[in-house]
mmCIF file of C-alpha atoms in Angstrom:
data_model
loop_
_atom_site.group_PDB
_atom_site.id
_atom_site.type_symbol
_atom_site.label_atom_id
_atom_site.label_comp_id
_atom_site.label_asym_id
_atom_site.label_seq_id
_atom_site.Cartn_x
_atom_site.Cartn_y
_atom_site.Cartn_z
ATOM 1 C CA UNK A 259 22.088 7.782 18.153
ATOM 2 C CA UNK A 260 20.274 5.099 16.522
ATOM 3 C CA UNK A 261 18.796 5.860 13.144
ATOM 4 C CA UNK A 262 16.883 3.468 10.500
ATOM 5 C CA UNK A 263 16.637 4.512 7.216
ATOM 6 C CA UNK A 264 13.644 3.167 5.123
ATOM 7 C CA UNK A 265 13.129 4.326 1.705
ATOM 8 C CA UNK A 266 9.838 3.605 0.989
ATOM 9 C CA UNK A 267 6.437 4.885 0.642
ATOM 10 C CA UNK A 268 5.047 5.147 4.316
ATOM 11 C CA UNK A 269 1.292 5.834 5.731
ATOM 12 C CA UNK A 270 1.066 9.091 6.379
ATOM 13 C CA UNK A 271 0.758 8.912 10.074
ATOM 14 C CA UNK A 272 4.000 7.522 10.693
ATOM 15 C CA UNK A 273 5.902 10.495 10.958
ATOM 16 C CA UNK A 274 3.465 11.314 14.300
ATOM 17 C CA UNK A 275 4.638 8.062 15.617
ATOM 18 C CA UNK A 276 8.475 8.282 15.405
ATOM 19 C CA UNK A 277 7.612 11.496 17.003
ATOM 20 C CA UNK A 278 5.941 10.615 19.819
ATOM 21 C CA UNK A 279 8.926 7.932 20.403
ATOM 22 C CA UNK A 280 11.179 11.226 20.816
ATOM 23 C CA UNK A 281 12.594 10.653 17.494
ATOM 24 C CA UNK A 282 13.189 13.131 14.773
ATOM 25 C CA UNK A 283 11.569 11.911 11.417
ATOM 26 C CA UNK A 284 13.279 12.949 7.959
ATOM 27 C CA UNK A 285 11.375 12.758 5.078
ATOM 28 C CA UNK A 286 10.490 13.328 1.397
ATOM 29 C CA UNK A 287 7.576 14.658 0.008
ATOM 30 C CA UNK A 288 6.914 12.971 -3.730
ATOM 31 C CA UNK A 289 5.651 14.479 -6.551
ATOM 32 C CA UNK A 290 2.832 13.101 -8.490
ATOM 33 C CA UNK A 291 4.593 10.672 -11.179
ATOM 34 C CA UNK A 292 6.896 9.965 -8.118
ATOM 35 C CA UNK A 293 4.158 8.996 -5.969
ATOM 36 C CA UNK A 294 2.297 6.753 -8.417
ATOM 37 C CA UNK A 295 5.491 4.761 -9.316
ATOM 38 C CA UNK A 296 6.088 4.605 -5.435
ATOM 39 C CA UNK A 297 2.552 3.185 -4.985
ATOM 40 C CA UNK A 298 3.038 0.297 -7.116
ATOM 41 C CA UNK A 299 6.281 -0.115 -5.330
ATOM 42 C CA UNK A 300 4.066 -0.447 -1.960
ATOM 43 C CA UNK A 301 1.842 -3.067 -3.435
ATOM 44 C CA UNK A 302 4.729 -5.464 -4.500
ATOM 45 C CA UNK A 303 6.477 -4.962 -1.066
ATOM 46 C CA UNK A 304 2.952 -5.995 0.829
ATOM 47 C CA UNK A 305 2.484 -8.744 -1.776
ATOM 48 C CA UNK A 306 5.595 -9.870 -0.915
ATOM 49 C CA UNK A 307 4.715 -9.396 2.866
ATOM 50 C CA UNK A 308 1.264 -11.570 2.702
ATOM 51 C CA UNK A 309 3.702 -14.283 1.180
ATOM 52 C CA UNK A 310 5.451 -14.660 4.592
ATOM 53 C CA UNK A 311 2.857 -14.795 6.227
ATOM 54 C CA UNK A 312 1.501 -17.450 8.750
ATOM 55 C CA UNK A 313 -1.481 -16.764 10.863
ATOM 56 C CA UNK A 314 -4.813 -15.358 10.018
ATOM 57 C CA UNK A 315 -4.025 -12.452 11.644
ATOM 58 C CA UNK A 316 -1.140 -11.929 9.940
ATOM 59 C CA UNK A 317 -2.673 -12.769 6.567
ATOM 60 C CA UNK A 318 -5.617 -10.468 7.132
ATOM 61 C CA UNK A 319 -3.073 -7.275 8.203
ATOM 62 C CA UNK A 320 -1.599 -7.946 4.883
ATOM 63 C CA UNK A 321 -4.576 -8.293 2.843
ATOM 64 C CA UNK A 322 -6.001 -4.968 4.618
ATOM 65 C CA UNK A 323 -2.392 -2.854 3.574
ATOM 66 C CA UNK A 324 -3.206 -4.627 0.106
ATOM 67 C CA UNK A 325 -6.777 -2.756 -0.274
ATOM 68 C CA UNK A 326 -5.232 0.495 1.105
ATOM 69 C CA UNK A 327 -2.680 0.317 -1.450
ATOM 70 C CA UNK A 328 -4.791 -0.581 -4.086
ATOM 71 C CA UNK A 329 -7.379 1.558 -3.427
ATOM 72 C CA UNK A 330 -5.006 4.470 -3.620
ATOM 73 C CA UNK A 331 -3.923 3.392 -6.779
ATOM 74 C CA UNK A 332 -7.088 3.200 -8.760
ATOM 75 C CA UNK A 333 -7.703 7.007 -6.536
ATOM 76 C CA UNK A 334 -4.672 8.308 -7.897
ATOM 77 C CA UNK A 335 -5.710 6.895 -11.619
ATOM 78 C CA UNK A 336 -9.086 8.769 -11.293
ATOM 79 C CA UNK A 337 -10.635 4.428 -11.289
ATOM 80 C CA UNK A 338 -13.597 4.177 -9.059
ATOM 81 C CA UNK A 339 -14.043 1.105 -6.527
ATOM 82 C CA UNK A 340 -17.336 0.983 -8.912
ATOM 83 C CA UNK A 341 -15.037 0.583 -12.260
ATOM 84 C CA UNK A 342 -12.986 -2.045 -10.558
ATOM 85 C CA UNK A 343 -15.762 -4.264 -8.997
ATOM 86 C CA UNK A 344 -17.338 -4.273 -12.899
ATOM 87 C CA UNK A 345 -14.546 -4.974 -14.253
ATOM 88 C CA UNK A 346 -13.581 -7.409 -11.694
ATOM 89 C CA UNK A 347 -17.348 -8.908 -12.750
ATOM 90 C CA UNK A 348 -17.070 -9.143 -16.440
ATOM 91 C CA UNK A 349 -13.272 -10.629 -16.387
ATOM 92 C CA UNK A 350 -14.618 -13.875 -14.361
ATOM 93 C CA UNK A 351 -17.407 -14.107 -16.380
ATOM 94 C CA UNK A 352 -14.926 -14.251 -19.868
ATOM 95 C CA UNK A 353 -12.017 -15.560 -17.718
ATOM 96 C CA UNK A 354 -13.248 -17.472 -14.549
ATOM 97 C CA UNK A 355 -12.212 -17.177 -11.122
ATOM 98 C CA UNK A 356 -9.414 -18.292 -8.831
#
């Protein structure tokens, strides 16, 4: 038998997949504080992800697991897209851009 063992936050439609591929999936269910530590977790490992790398293609399936992430941060934080964008807005404007 071949098992991998990841332990890390997966998308939620990955257990339907090692399925499908005959497998068994074994997973945990986190609780809340779990889940928002985890989260943060996710966002380094796909920041580190978009660092390696190399095509546009690759770049832009990293920058889209980035949003996901982040978006289900600020969800999980009770921060609107809204807040974010303003935010976003009146940082440059004190700050700059990159």
């Amino acid at each position: 038998m071949n098992r991998k063992i990841y332990s890390k936050l997966i998308r939620d439609k990955i257990p339907e997949i090692i399925k499908k591929d005959k497998a068994i999936p074994k997973f945990s269910v986190l609780n809340a504080k779990q889940f928002k530590i985890a989260l943060k977790e996710k966002l380094v490992e796909e920041a580190k992800e978009l660092l390696e790398a190399k095509t546009p293609e690759e770049i832009l399936n990293e920058l889209v697991d980035i949003l996901e992430v982040l978006e289900s941060i600020a969800l999980n934080n009770n921060i609107t897209m809204n807040q974010i964008k303003k935010q976003k807005e009146k940082k440059k404007k004190e700050r700059g851009g990159f």
